Amino acid sequence: MELRPRGLDRIEALIAKGATIPNPWTVDLDDDVDIDRISGDGVVIHPGCRIRGSRTVISAGCRLGAETPMTIDNCQLGPGVELAGGFAQGAVFLAGASMASGAHVRPGTILEEQASGAHTVGLKQTILFPFVTLGSLINFCDLLMAGGTSRHDHSEVGSSYIHFNFTPDGDKTTASLFGDVAHGVLLDRPPIFLGGQGGTVGPVSAGFGTVVGAGSVLRDDVVEDGQLVLPPAPREVHRPVTPASYRRLPRILARNVTYVANLSALESWYRQIRRLFLTREEFGPQILAGALVNLEDIRAERIKRLRALVGRLRPTDEGRAQLIDRLDDLTEALEVVDGPAPAEVVRTMGAAANEGAGYLDAVGRLDPDQRGEVIEWLSGIVTTQQQNVADVLPVLLTQGSDAPFADTVSR
């Protein structure tokens, strides 16, 4: 009986077109993988790696498994991505993104240019804007993080940080927004710093330039930009548990709606601006398609979780009764909102793409007036989505003294 590794003939074909695979017999290449979507230019696949899925893309300069074996399953990797070891499924890594060994990256994740994680980081339905850096031993699921201007001025999460995204009621309407899309895509906002050995209890919204001290647990929004936050330890509580009370329901709803609205803004940015660059790259159309699929999946997850929360509610007041009664209308109001990008911005970015400029450099070319137009365009998408929901739920979203959508796009 001949013992021959699965896919060895196609591994040999990858080597023939230039990929470096030091020990071909240790690499497992799934039958579904299309090797025409794997570059031979500077790609290195170290021993023990597993490559799976018909939608997998590996661009030029990618390196897999330099520290420990790496498994990728239906992931799209842009140029120069380095995944040193672990597991990634259904994730998109744009140019220069990287993860150290022990990575566990689950579906719905997008790491934009040069975003990175150190060893033993868990991500799921996580969106990291360019340059965002995660330390070691981190669980950072169900959130979007922006902020920073370069690899030397980036948002950072300290080691052993947790985004708490699951409640005792089994509820996951807990997605948090660090920064926002309308300003974050311009790559000119102060970085956000979350100190190590700490955590955030979602859903939370935090402004650009927020600094949360090490060892702290953030439980409330940081509305203003540029704030140092040292949350106090919670006071002692000893009382009967009241399941599914949702005492801050208007705020929970508002944070979820704002998160979904930011997904609408980001999808518009990908379809109208990032497309100009990705469609010119090798495998760029497939990478763009993967990112859009992930944004769609994240939206579907957030709506599913919101519907599950409503299913636990009792109609104890007029606002909750209205929410229960109009759940389908709420779901409809959370469908994608779009709007045309400013013509001058499209012209400038398109010209940069045609000249061969990279996406990051092109964003830097936008002048102050164009940046203002981008903010107005994307913020308008967010506020439109918020207003669509407010029209459906006028009672719940006007209860209490807080304005649920205040300060969510005004940075």
Short mmCIF file of C-alpha atoms in Angstrom, two decimals:
data_model
loop_
_atom_site.label_atom_id
_atom_site.label_comp_id
_atom_site.label_asym_id
_atom_site.label_seq_id
_atom_site.Cartn_x
_atom_site.Cartn_y
_atom_site.Cartn_z
CA MET A 1 0.00 0.00 0.00
CA GLU A 2 1.38 3.37 -1.03
CA LEU A 3 1.19 6.07 1.64
CA ARG A 4 0.85 9.41 -0.10
CA PRO A 5 -0.35 12.63 1.58
CA ARG A 6 -3.59 14.11 0.34
CA GLY A 7 -3.08 16.86 -2.21
CA LEU A 8 0.63 16.20 -2.69
CA ASP A 9 0.39 16.69 -6.45
CA ARG A 10 -1.14 20.14 -5.93
CA ILE A 11 1.45 20.97 -3.28
CA GLU A 12 4.08 20.13 -5.85
CA ALA A 13 2.30 22.47 -8.27
CA LEU A 14 2.49 25.28 -5.70
CA ILE A 15 6.21 24.69 -5.29
CA ALA A 16 6.60 24.71 -9.05
CA LYS A 17 5.08 28.19 -9.25
CA GLY A 18 7.34 29.57 -6.56
CA ALA A 19 5.85 28.85 -3.12
CA THR A 20 8.29 27.77 -0.43
CA ILE A 21 7.11 24.59 1.34
CA PRO A 22 10.10 23.14 3.22
CA ASN A 23 8.45 19.81 4.11
CA PRO A 24 5.67 19.11 1.57
CA TRP A 25 4.70 15.75 3.08
CA THR A 26 3.55 17.44 6.31
CA VAL A 27 1.18 19.95 4.67
CA ASP A 28 -2.49 18.94 4.38
CA LEU A 29 -4.22 20.56 1.40
CA ASP A 30 -7.99 19.98 1.32
CA ASP A 31 -9.49 18.74 -1.96
CA ASP A 32 -11.75 21.82 -2.03
CA VAL A 33 -8.86 24.29 -2.12
CA ASP A 34 -8.37 26.05 -5.47
CA ILE A 35 -4.60 26.37 -5.91
CA ASP A 36 -5.18 29.05 -8.54
CA ARG A 37 -6.15 31.23 -5.57
CA ILE A 38 -2.79 30.65 -3.88
CA SER A 39 0.07 32.84 -5.05
CA GLY A 40 3.51 31.44 -5.68
CA ASP A 41 5.20 34.78 -5.10
CA GLY A 42 6.97 34.77 -1.75
CA VAL A 43 4.44 32.47 -0.08
CA VAL A 44 5.90 30.30 2.69
CA ILE A 45 3.98 27.37 4.17
CA HIS A 46 5.81 25.79 7.08
CA PRO A 47 5.49 22.15 8.21
CA GLY A 48 2.26 20.94 9.74
CA CYS A 49 -0.07 23.52 8.16
CA ARG A 50 -3.60 22.65 7.06
CA ILE A 51 -5.31 24.58 4.26
CA ARG A 52 -9.03 24.04 3.72
CA GLY A 53 -12.03 25.48 1.91
CA SER A 54 -13.03 26.45 -1.60
CA ARG A 55 -13.05 30.18 -0.74
CA THR A 56 -9.50 30.24 0.64
CA VAL A 57 -7.20 32.88 -0.84
CA ILE A 58 -3.48 33.23 -0.08
CA SER A 59 -1.85 36.29 -1.65
CA ALA A 60 1.78 37.06 -2.39
CA GLY A 61 4.18 37.24 0.53
CA CYS A 62 2.00 35.37 3.01
CA ARG A 63 3.71 33.21 5.62
CA LEU A 64 1.93 30.42 7.50
CA GLY A 65 3.03 28.45 10.54
CA ALA A 66 6.41 30.03 11.34
CA GLU A 67 5.99 29.29 15.07
CA THR A 68 3.54 26.38 15.25
CA PRO A 69 1.28 24.66 12.68
CA MET A 70 -1.46 26.90 11.25
CA THR A 71 -4.89 25.86 9.98
CA ILE A 72 -6.85 28.15 7.68
CA ASP A 73 -10.36 27.29 6.53
CA ASN A 74 -12.15 29.47 3.96
CA CYS A 75 -10.07 32.54 4.86
CA GLN A 76 -8.98 35.31 2.52
CA LEU A 77 -5.42 36.54 3.05
CA GLY A 78 -4.17 39.73 1.44
CA PRO A 79 -0.53 40.42 0.57
CA GLY A 80 2.08 39.92 3.25
CA VAL A 81 -0.18 38.39 5.89
CA GLU A 82 1.65 36.40 8.56
CA LEU A 83 -0.21 33.80 10.65
CA ALA A 84 2.37 32.18 12.89
CA GLY A 85 0.25 29.36 14.28
CA GLY A 86 -3.23 28.36 15.39
CA PHE A 87 -6.61 28.23 13.68
CA ALA A 88 -8.58 30.66 11.51
CA GLN A 89 -11.92 30.05 9.84
CA GLY A 90 -14.08 32.37 7.75
CA ALA A 91 -11.85 35.37 8.43
CA VAL A 92 -10.40 38.12 6.23
CA PHE A 93 -6.87 39.43 6.74
CA LEU A 94 -5.94 42.49 4.69
CA ALA A 95 -2.41 43.43 3.66
CA GLY A 96 0.20 43.05 6.36
CA ALA A 97 -2.12 41.76 9.09
CA SER A 98 -0.56 39.26 11.45
CA MET A 99 -1.26 36.89 14.34
CA ALA A 100 1.27 35.09 16.53
CA SER A 101 0.99 31.46 17.62
CA GLY A 102 -2.06 30.19 19.45
CA ALA A 103 -4.44 32.34 17.39
CA HIS A 104 -8.07 31.24 17.40
CA VAL A 105 -9.90 33.33 14.82
CA ARG A 106 -13.51 32.44 14.10
CA PRO A 107 -15.95 33.52 11.37
CA GLY A 108 -17.03 37.12 10.87
CA THR A 109 -13.60 38.55 11.64
CA ILE A 110 -11.88 41.22 9.56
CA LEU A 111 -8.34 42.40 10.32
CA GLU A 112 -7.55 45.41 8.19
CA GLU A 113 -4.09 46.50 7.08
CA GLN A 114 -1.29 45.84 9.59
CA ALA A 115 -3.69 44.97 12.41
CA SER A 116 -2.06 42.37 14.62
CA GLY A 117 -2.32 40.09 17.62
CA ALA A 118 0.36 38.56 19.80
CA HIS A 119 0.22 34.98 21.03
CA THR A 120 -2.96 33.22 22.17
CA VAL A 121 -5.63 35.66 21.00
CA GLY A 122 -9.26 34.68 20.43
CA LEU A 123 -11.38 36.63 17.93
CA LYS A 124 -14.90 36.14 16.57
CA GLN A 125 -17.04 38.67 14.71
CA THR A 126 -14.23 41.13 15.40
CA ILE A 127 -13.38 44.09 13.16
CA LEU A 128 -9.99 45.71 13.69
CA PHE A 129 -9.18 48.81 11.66
CA PRO A 130 -5.64 49.37 10.33
CA PHE A 131 -2.76 49.23 12.80
CA VAL A 132 -4.85 48.08 15.80
CA THR A 133 -2.60 45.94 17.97
CA LEU A 134 -3.61 43.27 20.48
CA GLY A 135 -1.32 41.91 23.18
CA SER A 136 -1.20 38.31 24.38
CA LEU A 137 -3.80 36.12 26.07
CA ILE A 138 -6.78 38.15 24.88
CA ASN A 139 -10.43 37.27 24.22
CA PHE A 140 -11.77 40.06 22.01
CA CYS A 141 -14.99 38.99 20.29
CA ASP A 142 -18.08 40.88 19.05
CA LEU A 143 -16.71 44.39 18.59
CA LEU A 144 -15.26 46.98 16.24
CA MET A 145 -12.10 48.92 17.12
CA ALA A 146 -10.68 51.90 15.25
CA GLY A 147 -8.22 54.67 16.10
CA GLY A 148 -4.60 55.50 15.34
CA THR A 149 -2.71 56.80 12.34
CA SER A 150 0.18 54.39 11.75
CA ARG A 151 2.14 51.42 13.10
CA HIS A 152 3.81 53.89 15.45
CA ASP A 153 0.55 55.49 16.61
CA HIS A 154 -2.05 52.78 16.96
CA SER A 155 -4.91 51.65 19.13
CA GLU A 156 -3.74 48.95 21.49
CA VAL A 157 -5.23 46.36 23.82
CA GLY A 158 -3.04 45.18 26.69
CA SER A 159 -2.36 41.54 27.45
CA SER A 160 -4.96 39.46 29.30
CA TYR A 161 -7.85 41.69 28.24
CA ILE A 162 -11.40 40.37 27.86
CA HIS A 163 -14.41 41.76 26.10
CA PHE A 164 -17.20 40.25 28.20
CA ASN A 165 -19.84 39.40 25.60
CA PHE A 166 -22.10 36.88 27.34
CA THR A 167 -24.51 37.59 30.20
CA PRO A 168 -25.97 35.30 32.90
CA ASP A 169 -29.21 35.31 30.88
CA GLY A 170 -27.39 33.80 27.93
CA ASP A 171 -27.71 37.11 26.12
CA LYS A 172 -25.21 38.37 23.53
CA THR A 173 -26.62 41.76 22.55
CA THR A 174 -23.25 42.96 23.74
CA ALA A 175 -21.25 44.22 20.74
CA SER A 176 -19.04 47.20 21.61
CA LEU A 177 -17.82 50.09 19.50
CA PHE A 178 -14.37 51.52 20.19
CA GLY A 179 -14.24 54.62 18.01
CA ASP A 180 -16.59 54.58 15.03
CA VAL A 181 -16.61 53.99 11.30
CA ALA A 182 -17.30 57.52 10.01
CA HIS A 183 -14.16 58.94 11.59
CA GLY A 184 -12.08 55.77 11.93
CA VAL A 185 -11.77 55.08 8.20
CA LEU A 186 -9.87 58.35 7.77
CA LEU A 187 -6.97 57.08 9.91
CA ASP A 188 -6.42 60.46 11.55
CA ARG A 189 -7.96 60.00 15.01
CA PRO A 190 -6.13 59.46 18.31
CA PRO A 191 -5.54 55.85 19.28
CA ILE A 192 -7.52 54.04 21.96
CA PHE A 193 -5.68 52.23 24.74
CA LEU A 194 -7.21 49.48 26.86
CA GLY A 195 -4.87 48.57 29.70
CA GLY A 196 -3.86 44.97 30.35
CA GLN A 197 -5.38 42.64 32.91
CA GLY A 198 -8.72 44.40 32.32
CA GLY A 199 -11.95 44.08 30.46
CA THR A 200 -15.04 45.68 28.98
CA VAL A 201 -18.59 44.58 29.73
CA GLY A 202 -20.44 45.03 26.44
CA PRO A 203 -22.27 46.77 24.96
CA VAL A 204 -20.11 49.86 25.37
CA SER A 205 -19.25 52.82 23.15
CA ALA A 206 -15.89 54.56 23.69
CA GLY A 207 -14.50 57.65 22.00
CA PHE A 208 -11.20 58.08 20.22
CA GLY A 209 -8.25 58.76 22.49
CA THR A 210 -9.81 56.87 25.38
CA VAL A 211 -7.25 55.46 27.82
CA VAL A 212 -8.55 52.81 30.22
CA GLY A 213 -6.15 52.05 33.06
CA ALA A 214 -4.66 48.60 33.51
CA GLY A 215 -6.65 46.27 35.70
CA SER A 216 -9.91 48.16 35.09
CA VAL A 217 -13.25 46.82 33.94
CA LEU A 218 -15.11 49.29 31.72
CA ARG A 219 -18.88 48.99 32.23
CA ASP A 220 -20.17 52.32 30.88
CA ASP A 221 -19.80 54.42 27.76
CA VAL A 222 -16.97 56.91 27.36
CA VAL A 223 -18.83 59.61 25.46
CA GLU A 224 -16.13 62.26 25.10
CA ASP A 225 -12.90 61.74 23.20
CA GLY A 226 -9.53 61.85 24.92
CA GLN A 227 -10.57 60.66 28.36
CA LEU A 228 -8.47 58.80 30.93
CA VAL A 229 -10.80 56.31 32.60
CA LEU A 230 -10.12 54.48 35.85
CA PRO A 231 -13.44 52.82 36.71
CA PRO A 232 -14.01 52.16 40.40
CA ALA A 233 -14.54 48.66 41.69
CA PRO A 234 -18.29 47.92 41.87
CA ARG A 235 -19.90 48.15 45.27
CA GLU A 236 -20.84 44.96 47.03
CA VAL A 237 -24.24 43.58 45.99
CA HIS A 238 -26.10 40.72 47.62
CA ARG A 239 -29.71 40.41 46.46
CA PRO A 240 -31.95 37.93 44.63
CA VAL A 241 -31.24 37.50 40.94
CA THR A 242 -33.93 38.86 38.63
CA PRO A 243 -33.54 37.01 35.31
CA ALA A 244 -33.95 38.97 32.08
CA SER A 245 -34.71 42.24 33.87
CA TYR A 246 -32.91 44.42 31.31
CA ARG A 247 -33.14 47.48 33.50
CA ARG A 248 -31.19 49.54 30.94
CA LEU A 249 -33.12 48.26 27.94
CA PRO A 250 -33.25 51.56 25.97
CA ARG A 251 -29.46 51.87 26.20
CA ILE A 252 -28.90 48.22 25.22
CA LEU A 253 -31.17 48.64 22.23
CA ALA A 254 -29.55 51.92 21.21
CA ARG A 255 -26.03 50.48 21.38
CA ASN A 256 -27.05 47.52 19.22
CA VAL A 257 -28.76 49.74 16.66
CA THR A 258 -25.73 52.03 16.52
CA TYR A 259 -23.45 49.05 16.02
CA VAL A 260 -25.55 47.75 13.14
CA ALA A 261 -25.68 51.27 11.69
CA ASN A 262 -21.89 51.42 11.73
CA LEU A 263 -21.85 48.12 9.84
CA SER A 264 -24.00 49.80 7.19
CA ALA A 265 -21.50 52.65 6.97
CA LEU A 266 -18.56 50.27 6.73
CA GLU A 267 -20.25 48.22 4.01
CA SER A 268 -20.79 51.38 1.98
CA TRP A 269 -17.13 52.27 2.43
CA TYR A 270 -16.06 48.82 1.21
CA ARG A 271 -18.40 48.80 -1.78
CA GLN A 272 -17.65 52.31 -2.96
CA ILE A 273 -14.11 53.13 -1.81
CA ARG A 274 -12.14 50.00 -0.89
CA ARG A 275 -13.44 48.34 -4.05
CA LEU A 276 -11.39 50.84 -6.09
CA PHE A 277 -8.20 49.31 -4.67
CA LEU A 278 -9.07 45.69 -4.03
CA THR A 279 -10.32 45.04 -7.56
CA ARG A 280 -6.85 45.99 -8.85
CA GLU A 281 -5.00 43.49 -6.66
CA GLU A 282 -4.28 39.84 -7.28
CA PHE A 283 -7.21 37.97 -5.69
CA GLY A 284 -8.59 41.35 -4.59
CA PRO A 285 -12.13 40.68 -5.85
CA GLN A 286 -12.25 37.45 -3.82
CA ILE A 287 -10.94 39.26 -0.74
CA LEU A 288 -13.54 42.03 -1.17
CA ALA A 289 -16.26 39.42 -1.54
CA GLY A 290 -15.07 37.72 1.66
CA ALA A 291 -15.16 40.98 3.60
CA LEU A 292 -18.69 41.76 2.40
CA VAL A 293 -19.85 38.27 3.35
CA ASN A 294 -18.43 38.77 6.82
CA LEU A 295 -20.14 42.14 7.23
CA GLU A 296 -23.41 40.50 6.19
CA ASP A 297 -22.83 37.66 8.67
CA ILE A 298 -22.04 40.08 11.50
CA ARG A 299 -25.25 42.00 10.81
CA ALA A 300 -27.26 38.77 10.78
CA GLU A 301 -25.70 37.71 14.09
CA ARG A 302 -26.47 41.03 15.76
CA ILE A 303 -30.10 40.94 14.59
CA LYS A 304 -30.46 37.33 15.70
CA ARG A 305 -29.17 38.21 19.15
CA LEU A 306 -31.45 41.23 19.38
CA ARG A 307 -34.47 39.17 18.44
CA ALA A 308 -33.51 36.60 21.07
CA LEU A 309 -33.38 39.35 23.71
CA VAL A 310 -36.84 40.57 22.76
CA GLY A 311 -38.06 36.99 23.05
CA ARG A 312 -37.11 37.05 26.74
CA LEU A 313 -38.95 40.28 27.52
CA ARG A 314 -42.29 40.61 29.22
CA PRO A 315 -44.61 43.48 28.24
CA THR A 316 -44.33 45.19 31.63
CA ASP A 317 -44.67 48.71 30.22
CA GLU A 318 -45.75 50.45 27.04
CA GLY A 319 -42.24 50.63 25.59
CA ARG A 320 -41.54 46.92 26.00
CA ALA A 321 -44.96 46.01 24.68
CA GLN A 322 -44.30 48.13 21.61
CA LEU A 323 -40.89 46.48 21.08
CA ILE A 324 -42.39 42.98 21.32
CA ASP A 325 -45.25 43.87 19.01
CA ARG A 326 -43.02 45.55 16.39
CA LEU A 327 -40.10 43.14 16.37
CA ASP A 328 -40.46 42.37 12.66
CA ASP A 329 -40.63 46.10 11.90
CA LEU A 330 -37.45 46.57 13.93
CA THR A 331 -35.72 43.85 11.92
CA GLU A 332 -36.75 45.60 8.70
CA ALA A 333 -35.43 48.91 10.01
CA LEU A 334 -32.05 47.24 10.58
CA GLU A 335 -31.61 46.27 6.94
CA VAL A 336 -28.61 47.77 5.19
CA VAL A 337 -28.69 51.54 4.72
CA ASP A 338 -26.60 52.95 1.87
CA GLY A 339 -25.86 56.31 0.32
CA PRO A 340 -23.66 57.57 -2.52
CA ALA A 341 -20.10 58.48 -1.67
CA PRO A 342 -19.07 62.10 -2.28
CA ALA A 343 -18.07 62.45 -5.93
CA GLU A 344 -14.84 64.30 -5.22
CA VAL A 345 -13.76 61.64 -2.73
CA VAL A 346 -14.44 58.88 -5.28
CA ARG A 347 -12.51 60.83 -7.91
CA THR A 348 -9.47 61.34 -5.65
CA MET A 349 -9.39 57.76 -4.40
CA GLY A 350 -10.00 56.35 -7.88
CA ALA A 351 -7.15 58.41 -9.29
CA ALA A 352 -4.85 57.19 -6.53
CA ALA A 353 -5.82 53.59 -7.24
CA ASN A 354 -5.22 54.05 -10.98
CA GLU A 355 -1.76 55.44 -10.22
CA GLY A 356 -0.95 52.33 -8.20
CA ALA A 357 -1.07 53.98 -4.79
CA GLY A 358 -1.91 51.76 -1.84
CA TYR A 359 -5.13 52.19 0.10
CA LEU A 360 -3.45 53.59 3.21
CA ASP A 361 -1.48 56.16 1.24
CA ALA A 362 -4.57 57.16 -0.70
CA VAL A 363 -6.57 57.82 2.47
CA GLY A 364 -3.75 60.13 3.53
CA ARG A 365 -4.22 62.17 0.33
CA LEU A 366 -7.73 63.29 1.23
CA ASP A 367 -7.82 67.00 2.01
CA PRO A 368 -9.74 68.50 4.96
CA ASP A 369 -12.83 69.27 2.88
CA GLN A 370 -12.96 65.72 1.52
CA ARG A 371 -12.52 64.31 4.99
CA GLY A 372 -15.44 66.36 6.15
CA GLU A 373 -17.50 65.00 3.27
CA VAL A 374 -16.61 61.41 4.24
CA ILE A 375 -17.67 62.03 7.83
CA GLU A 376 -20.94 63.62 6.70
CA TRP A 377 -21.65 60.75 4.28
CA LEU A 378 -20.97 57.89 6.67
CA SER A 379 -22.44 59.62 9.72
CA GLY A 380 -25.55 60.25 7.67
CA ILE A 381 -25.90 56.51 7.07
CA VAL A 382 -25.62 55.88 10.80
CA THR A 383 -28.16 58.54 11.78
CA THR A 384 -30.57 57.37 9.07
CA GLN A 385 -30.49 53.83 10.47
CA GLN A 386 -30.96 55.14 13.99
CA GLN A 387 -33.92 57.27 12.89
CA ASN A 388 -35.49 54.32 11.09
CA VAL A 389 -35.49 52.44 14.38
CA ALA A 390 -36.66 55.43 16.40
CA ASP A 391 -39.65 55.75 14.05
CA VAL A 392 -40.57 52.13 14.78
CA LEU A 393 -40.11 52.39 18.57
CA PRO A 394 -40.96 55.95 19.60
CA VAL A 395 -42.07 55.00 23.12
CA LEU A 396 -39.10 52.88 24.23
CA LEU A 397 -36.48 55.18 22.77
CA THR A 398 -37.84 58.26 24.53
CA GLN A 399 -38.17 56.69 27.97
CA GLY A 400 -35.97 58.05 30.74
CA SER A 401 -33.77 61.10 30.80
CA ASP A 402 -31.03 59.76 28.50
CA ALA A 403 -31.13 60.27 24.76
CA PRO A 404 -30.19 56.75 23.62
CA PHE A 405 -28.47 57.80 20.41
CA ALA A 406 -26.72 60.87 21.79
CA ASP A 407 -23.02 61.31 21.01
CA THR A 408 -22.74 58.20 18.88
CA VAL A 409 -21.56 59.91 15.66
CA SER A 410 -20.73 63.42 16.81
CA ARG A 411 -17.02 62.92 17.44
#
